[in-house]
Amino acid sequence: MPDLSGKAVAILATHGFEPSELLEPRQILSKAGAKVDVIGPQKGEIRGWDHTEWGQSVAVDVTLKEARTDAYDALVLPGGEINPDTLRADDEAVSFVKGFVKAGKPVGAICHAPWLLIEAGVMAGRRATSHPSIKTDMKNAGCDWVDEAVVVDGNLVTSRGPDDIPAFMGKLVELISAG
């Protein structure tokens, strides 16, 4: 695995994140040497949604109001249904995402998280994947949607869900290391 020492990565999430899609990427990035901050709308903790009930809580390291795109080398967007659906209605969250894409920094979005990329208006003409249930949303946003474990298009890395985390993180770490 490439060494990410000296790199800083933001994970943008709120209540209802898919636990494996936040916790595993955070662990992989930290193990590679990156400084990883969980960015959330408010101070305190956010809770994951574990299939049918609230799951593990995670501390928010930096609030959206405090977070600056230029302080990070990359962005990870975990899925779940509740988390990205809530964040795409938050103008600060959408602006934060848009800032990374416009700066050409690596952005990894898994499962339902590409909803945030759609809301940011950055999917037209891109090749990407997502959870199959939002395939139509992706296509309607002008995306060339494909059913693959991981898709890299420029600075965007997308993936379908928890089973694809190893492939997703492999490509994202590669991009962060190269950047």
Backbone as a ProteinNet text record, in pm:
[ID]
protein_1_A
[PRIMARY]
MPDLSGKAVAILATHGFEPSELLEPRQILSKAGAKVDVIGPQKGEIRGWDHTEWGQSVAVDVTLKEARTDAYDALVLPGGEINPDTLRADDEAVSFVKGFVKAGKPVGAICHAPWLLIEAGVMAGRRATSHPSIKTDMKNAGCDWVDEAVVVDGNLVTSRGPDDIPAFMGKLVELISAG
[TERTIARY]
84.9	0	88.6	54.1	132.1	130.9	238	250.4	180.5	85.1	11	53	171.4	221.5	224.2	179.1	176.3	49.7	-35.7	-162.1	-274.1	-371.9	-489	-613.8	-701.9	-823.2	-945.5	-1045.9	-1173.5	-1273.5	-1350	-1464.1	-1587.2	-1670.9	-1791.1	-1908.8	-1969.1	-2081	-2170.5	-2289	-2381.6	-2456.2	-2556.4	-2634.5	-2686.3	-2681.4	-2734.3	-2631.8	-2502.3	-2398.6	-2395.1	-2351.8	-2330	-2200.7	-2205.7	-2087.5	-1961.5	-1973.6	-1853.4	-1792.7	-1875.6	-1827	-1759.9	-1771.2	-1696.7	-1580.6	-1608.8	-1508.3	-1392.9	-1422.7	-1316.2	-1226.7	-1282.5	-1194.4	-1109.4	-1169.6	-1092.4	-975.3	-1000	-894.8	-785.5	-825	-728.1	-641.6	-704.1	-630.5	-535.1	-582.7	-498.2	-380	-406.3	-300.8	-194.2	-235.6	-141.9	-66.3	-102.1	-30	-99.4	-218.8	-290	-353.3	-365.8	-443.7	-586.8	-679.3	-817.5	-910.4	-990	-1088.9	-1229.3	-1317.8	-1459.6	-1519.6	-1578.6	-1640.8	-1791.1	-1857.5	-2002.4	-2068.1	-2198	-2269.9	-2262.8	-2253.4	-2248.6	-2141.1	-2102.4	-2007.9	-2074.3	-1992.4	-2044.2	-2021.3	-2123.9	-2113.5	-2222.9	-2193.5	-2293.9	-2312.4	-2433.2	-2462.7	-2483.8	-2426.8	-2447.3	-2583.4	-2629.6	-2753.7	-2713.1	-2742.2	-2699.8	-2819	-2854.9	-2963.9	-3104.1	-3133.4	-3268.6	-3269.5	-3151.3	-3144.8	-3020.4	-3021.3	-2905.9	-2788	-2671.5	-2551.1	-2448.1	-2323.2	-2209.1	-2205.1	-2162.6	-2142.9	-1996.5	-1974.2	-1839.9	-1830.8	-1719.6	-1699.3	-1674.6	-1732.5	-1705.2	-1579.5	-1478.2	-1352	-1356.3	-1422.9	-1429.5	-1569.6	-1631.1	-1763.9	-1750.6	-1859	-1861.1	-1828.1	-1876.5	-1849.1	-1699.2	-1627.5	-1484.2	-1397.1	-1450.7	-1372.1	-1337.5	-1215.1	-1168.7	-1116.6	-1161.8	-1118.3	-966.5	-903	-758.2	-677.3	-743.6	-674.6	-661.9	-723.2	-727	-679.7	-623.3	-575.6	-680.4	-782.3	-884.4	-1009.7	-1117.4	-1246.8	-1307.3	-1361.6	-1434.1	-1579.5	-1670.7	-1814.2	-1873.9	-1897.6	-1961	-2109.9	-2165	-2305.9	-2397.8	-2485.1	-2603.5	-2708.4	-2832	-2935.6	-2958.4	-2961.4	-2997	-2889.3	-2764.2	-2651.1	-2641.5	-2624.5	-2610.5	-2739	-2853.5	-2979.9	-2993.2	-2950.1	-2952.4	-2850.7	-2728.8	-2622.2	-2648.1	-2716.1	-2738.8	-2837.7	-2908.5	-2999	-2929.6	-2801.8	-2723.6	-2630.1	-2656.5	-2578	-2428.6	-2393.4	-2252	-2185.3	-2255.9	-2201.7	-2181.5	-2279.7	-2270.4	-2155.8	-2140.9	-2032.8	-1896.2	-1887.1	-1763.1	-1723.1	-1818.2	-1793.7	-1750.1	-1823.8	-1794.3	-1652.2	-1608.1	-1474.2	-1365.3	-1382.7	-1284.5	-1280.2	-1398.7	-1404.7	-1342	-1379.5	-1324.9	-1173.9	-1122.4	-978.1	-902.1	-974.5	-910.9	-856.5	-900	-853.9	-933.4	-872.3	-944.5	-1069.1	-1179	-1305.6	-1355.3	-1376	-1429	-1571	-1664.2	-1804.9	-1853.7	-1910.4	-1953	-2102.1	-2165.9	-2304.9	-2400.6	-2472.6	-2565.2	-2497.4	-2369.5	-2298.9	-2291	-2292.9	-2293.1	-2412	-2514.7	-2622.1	-2562.5	-2460.5	-2393.9	-2322.5	-2264	-2197.8	-2299.9	-2414.7	-2523.1	-2567.7	-2591.1	-2637.3	-2533.5	-2406.4	-2299.6	-2287.8	-2360.8	-2361.6	-2234.4	-2170.3	-2040.9	-2040.9	-2158	-2162.5	-2183.4	-2226.1	-2251.1	-2123.6	-2135.8	-2023	-1923.8	-1948.1	-1857.3	-1901	-1805.2	-1831.9	-1822.8	-1923.6	-1925.5	-2016.1	-2010.4	-2100.1	-2157	-2247.9	-2313.7	-2392.9	-2463.9	-2560.2	-2659.8	-2697	-2786.9	-2919.8	-2965.2	-3095.1	-3094.9	-2974.7	-2972.5	-2917.8	-2916	-2869.5	-2944.2	-3075.4	-3154.2	-3118.6	-3098.1	-3056.3	-2923.6	-2832.1	-2700.3	-2714.1	-2792.8	-2812.5	-2882.2	-2981.8	-3052.1	-2961	-2853.8	-2756.1	-2653.9	-2669.2	-2579.3	-2458.8	-2464.6	-2353.7	-2365	-2250.5	-2243.2	-2229.4	-2342.7	-2343.6	-2308.4	-2218.7	-2180.5	-2187	-2211.7	-2219.7	-2084.9	-1993.2	-1859.1	-1823.1	-1730.8	-1691.8	-1636.5	-1556.4	-1497.1	-1475.1	-1500.5	-1479.3	-1400.5	-1295	-1215.4	-1236.8	-1278.4	-1293.2	-1228.4	-1107	-1033.1	-1006.9	-1057.9	-1035.3	-1147.8	-1247.9	-1358.9	-1341.9	-1361.2	-1360.7	-1497.1	-1570.6	-1702.9	-1709.2	-1798.2	-1812	-1955.3	-1993.6	-2133.2	-2175.3	-2087.4	-2128.8	-2022.8	-2057.9	-1961.6	-1874.3	-1930.6	-1850.7	-1735.5	-1747.9	-1646.9	-1543.4	-1548.7	-1456.8	-1309.3	-1264.8	-1122	-1080.5	-1160	-1128.5	-1140.2	-1243.8	-1268.2	-1150.5	-1110.2	-1002.5	-867.2	-848.2	-724.1	-703.2	-807.5	-798.8	-788.4	-864	-860.6	-723.5	-667.4	-533.9	-430.5	-444	-355.3	-359.8	-480.5	-497	-441.5	-469.8	-419.7	-267.4	-208.6	-63.5	0.2	-63.7	-11.3	-25.5	-126.5	-155.6	-63.5
-119.4	0	124.6	222.2	346.7	418.7	492.7	570.1	704.5	733.7	859.2	957.3	936.2	1028.6	1169.6	1265.9	1404.2	1441.5	1344.5	1370.4	1384.3	1467.1	1485.5	1454.2	1374.5	1331.9	1364.7	1423.2	1454.1	1344.2	1304.9	1215.1	1294.8	1325.3	1404.7	1312.2	1328.3	1240.8	1307.9	1251.7	1292.1	1167.3	1186.3	1073.1	987.4	856.4	763	711.1	734.2	680.1	527.8	463.5	318.9	294.9	225.9	212	162.3	56.4	1.6	99.8	185.1	276.9	401.7	421.3	528	467.7	365	310	241.8	160.4	90.2	186.2	280.4	376.1	457	498.5	574.4	491.4	364.8	276.7	254.2	230.9	207.7	331.3	448	572.4	601.4	581.4	603.9	508.6	382.9	281.5	316.5	382.9	423.8	551.5	611.3	727.4	861	861.6	988.2	1038.7	1168.9	1231.2	1232.6	1177.5	1165.6	1239	1329.9	1402.6	1369.4	1341.9	1327.8	1468	1510.5	1642.2	1622.3	1699.5	1687.2	1823	1827.6	1954.6	2019.3	1936.7	1991.5	1921.7	1985.6	1924.8	1805.5	1722.2	1607.6	1478.4	1395.5	1264.7	1247	1160.8	1119.9	969.2	922.4	780.2	713.2	595.2	514.3	446.7	405.7	329	189.3	91.2	-46.4	-131.9	-128.1	-204.8	-166.1	-187.7	-159.7	-79.7	-38.4	37.6	124.1	220.2	307.1	225.2	253.8	178.4	263.4	234.3	296.8	447.5	519.7	663.9	693.8	803.7	848.3	996.6	1036.9	1178.2	1260.3	1379.7	1475.9	1551.8	1549.2	1616.2	1764.9	1797	1934.2	1957.2	2070.5	2099	2154.7	2143.7	2198	2347.2	2421.3	2565.6	2592.8	2503.8	2519.9	2459.9	2362.9	2288.2	2372.9	2353.8	2423	2319.3	2328.8	2236.7	2235	2351.3	2357.5	2293.3	2252.9	2185.8	2035	1985.3	1840.6	1806.4	1686.8	1636.2	1554.3	1506.9	1421.7	1421.4	1369.9	1362.9	1224.7	1168.9	1042.1	1069.6	1016	1029.7	892	854.8	726.9	732.8	616.8	610.7	578.9	482.8	463.3	545.8	530.1	609.5	742.8	740.7	860.3	968.1	928.4	1020.5	1109.1	1053	1141.1	1214.7	1154.6	1222.4	1348.2	1338.5	1455.2	1559.6	1515.3	1608.6	1681.1	1616.4	1683.4	1798.4	1805.5	1918	2028.9	2010.5	2106.1	2182.1	2310	2389.6	2390.5	2393.9	2392.6	2261.4	2151.1	2020.2	2011.1	2055.2	2050	2138.7	2255.7	2346.4	2285.4	2218.8	2152.6	2046.9	1964.8	1860	1923.3	2023.2	2091.3	2148.5	2200.1	2255.8	2153.6	2031.7	1925.8	1888.2	1873	1832.6	1940.2	2065.7	2176	2190.3	2159.4	2168.7	2049.6	1950.5	1833	1735.3	1750.6	1660.7	1529.8	1418.1	1291.4	1295.5	1244.7	1234.1	1091.7	1022.5	886.8	885.8	831.2	824.3	681.3	626.3	486.8	474.2	375.8	341.1	452.3	515.6	625.2	762.1	768	896.6	975	910.4	991.7	1088.2	1071.1	1171.7	1310.3	1316.2	1444.4	1499.1	1410.8	1452.9	1503	1437.7	1482	1621.6	1640	1769.9	1879.4	1841.3	1937.6	1970.9	1897.4	1924.7	1885	1777.3	1739	1603.1	1547.5	1413	1408.2	1515.4	1514.5	1478.9	1379.7	1338.4	1247.8	1214.6	1128.5	982.7	893.5	750.1	715.6	646.4	619	501.1	459.1	357	404.7	326	360.2	238.2	253.7	150	141.8	21.1	7.8	83.1	106	172.5	318.7	379.9	519.2	531.1	418.2	416	518.5	524.9	619.1	763.5	793.2	927.6	964.1	867.9	891.3	919.6	837.7	856.2	989.1	1023.2	1150.6	1270.8	1252.2	1359.6	1368.4	1281.5	1285	1195	1103.3	1013	885.8	833.5	703.2	601.7	547.9	457.2	317.2	252.3	114	33.7	-94.9	-183.7	-251.8	-180.8	-232.7	-203.9	-282.3	-266.8	-128	-75.1	57.3	120.1	249.3	322.9	449.7	472.4	593.9	678.2	802.7	897.5	1028.1	1051.4	1170.2	1162.3	1261.8	1264.7	1197.5	1141.2	1075.2	924	867.4	722.1	686.3	600.6	560	408.8	364.4	223.4	192.3	63.5	23.4	8.6	-40.6	-64.9	-135.4	-178.7	-236	-349.1	-436.2	-547.3	-498.9	-377.7	-323.9	-235.1	-224.8	-135.9	-163.8	-290.1	-311.5	-251.3	-272.4	-217.3	-65.4	-14.3	129.6	199	148.5	211.6	193.4	80.7	59.6	170	198.5	302.9	442.4	467.3	599.1	627.1	530.4	546.3	571.9	500.7	520.8	666	718.1	856	957.6	935	1026.1	1025.9	908	893.7	964.4	954.6	1016.2	1167.6	1216.8	1360.3	1436.8
0	0	0	-83.4	-86.2	49.5	73.7	196.8	179.1	265.7	258.5	368.6	425.5	527.6	470.8	550.8	507	431	404.3	334.4	436.9	404.8	490.7	408.3	465.9	395.7	480.3	415.5	480.6	447.7	547.9	526.4	566	468.9	493.4	522	640.1	676.9	780.7	793.8	897.5	945.2	1028.8	1079.6	965	985.3	886.9	788.4	815.3	726.3	736.5	630.1	629.5	707.4	822.1	907.1	836.4	758.6	693.1	593.5	533	430.5	488.5	617.5	685.6	764.4	842.7	932.9	860.1	758.5	687.4	608.5	530.2	463.6	562.1	673.3	772.5	824.2	852.1	902.4	797.4	673.6	565	543.9	539.2	518.3	634.4	756.1	874.3	875.4	843.2	840.6	736.2	627.6	522.4	560.6	675.3	724	707	648.5	627	756.6	767	874.2	821.5	898.9	853	949.1	895	974.5	926	1020.9	989.3	995.7	884.6	873.5	882.7	967.4	982.3	998.4	980.5	991.2	1129.6	1236.2	1371.7	1453.5	1563.2	1657.6	1723.6	1785.9	1859.1	1784.3	1784.4	1720.2	1616.6	1520	1422	1435.9	1407.7	1424.9	1290.4	1279	1159.8	1163.1	1046.4	1034.8	992.9	1079.7	1057.8	1017.8	891.7	830	878.8	1007	1057.1	1187	1231.9	1357.5	1361	1452.8	1467.9	1516.3	1459.8	1492.6	1563.7	1535.4	1601.4	1577.5	1680.3	1669.3	1638.9	1568.9	1533.9	1567.4	1624.3	1657.7	1532.1	1530.5	1423.3	1465.1	1379.1	1409.4	1375.1	1264.4	1215.3	1159.5	1193.9	1139	997.4	922.6	786.9	784.9	884.3	891.3	905.7	975.4	999.5	888.1	816.1	717.9	596	548.7	428.5	329.1	207.8	103.3	90	100.8	80.2	194.1	301.1	411.6	389	280.8	256.8	116.1	105	-23.7	-96	-24.2	-85.1	2.8	-56.8	11.2	-8	100.7	95.1	132.5	50.9	75.2	98.4	225.4	252.1	216.2	192.8	155.9	271.1	244.7	324	251.3	284.1	216.3	286.4	418.4	495.7	485.9	503.9	507.7	382.4	262	146.2	109.9	142	113.5	199.5	324.1	413.3	368.9	337.9	302	170.2	76.1	-52.6	-41.3	71.1	96.7	176.8	208.2	285.9	191	169.3	74.8	106.9	236.5	274.9	235	253.3	217	66.4	-9.3	-155.6	-204.4	-146.4	-182.3	-149.1	-34.9	6.9	-95.8	-136.7	-236.5	-368.9	-412.5	-538.6	-538.2	-424	-412.5	-440.9	-391.8	-416.7	-563.8	-623.8	-764.2	-852	-828.2	-909.1	-892.7	-774.1	-749	-807.9	-858.9	-917.2	-814.5	-689	-583.1	-589.2	-548.6	-549.2	-460.9	-515.9	-443.5	-461.8	-350.2	-354	-301.4	-381.4	-341.9	-360.7	-254.5	-258.4	-225.1	-285.8	-257.8	-303.4	-212	-244.2	-241.8	-203.6	-193.1	-324.3	-441.5	-563.8	-574.7	-491.3	-486.6	-459.5	-375.6	-346.8	-470.3	-549.1	-671.9	-773.8	-777.8	-866.4	-824.5	-694.6	-643.7	-668.8	-666.5	-692.4	-841.3	-924.2	-1067.7	-1139.6	-1093.3	-1151	-1221	-1246.5	-1304.3	-1455.2	-1515.4	-1659.9	-1736.4	-1824.1	-1905.9	-1835.6	-1710.8	-1634.2	-1645.2	-1634.4	-1625.1	-1477	-1422.5	-1278.9	-1247.7	-1121.8	-1071.1	-938.4	-881.7	-755.4	-711.8	-600.8	-564.7	-680.5	-723	-838.1	-824.7	-702.4	-684.7	-727.2	-744.5	-790.4	-933	-1004.1	-1142.5	-1228.9	-1215.7	-1295.5	-1261.3	-1132.1	-1090.9	-1157.5	-1159.8	-1219.3	-1369.5	-1436	-1580.5	-1609.5	-1528.4	-1547.5	-1525.6	-1449.3	-1425	-1539.1	-1639.5	-1754.2	-1742.1	-1648.6	-1620.8	-1706.4	-1749.2	-1814.4	-1700.8	-1652.2	-1537.7	-1581.2	-1506.4	-1533.2	-1403.1	-1415.6	-1300.1	-1281.2	-1215.3	-1187.9	-1043.2	-989.2	-848.8	-819.3	-909.5	-891.7	-1028.5	-1036.5	-1161.5	-1128.9	-1206	-1191	-1316.3	-1297.1	-1407.2	-1363.1	-1409.8	-1365.8	-1216.7	-1142.8	-997.8	-918.4	-986.3	-917.2	-913.4	-795	-777.7	-720.3	-789.9	-742.1	-728.1	-639.4	-611.8	-571.4	-576.9	-556	-410.7	-325.2	-187.6	-106	16	110	55.2	-27.9	-81	-168.6	-221.4	-312.2	-242.8	-109.9	-37.8	-68.8	-74.2	-105.2	-240.8	-344.5	-476.9	-475.6	-411.3	-399.8	-333	-217.9	-143.2	-211.7	-279.6	-353.9	-457.3	-534.8	-638	-576.3	-469.4	-406.5	-345.1	-275.4	-215.4	-325	-436.3	-551.5	-600.6	-617.4	-663.3	-562.8	-434.9	-332	-331.6	-341.8	-341.4	-461.7	-576.5	-699	-697.1	-619.9	-620.6	-535.4
[MASK]
+++++++++++++++++++++++++++++++++++++++++++++++++++++++++++++++++++++++++++++++++++++++++++++++++++++++++++++++++++++++++++++++++++++++++++++++++++++++++++++++++++++++++++++++++++

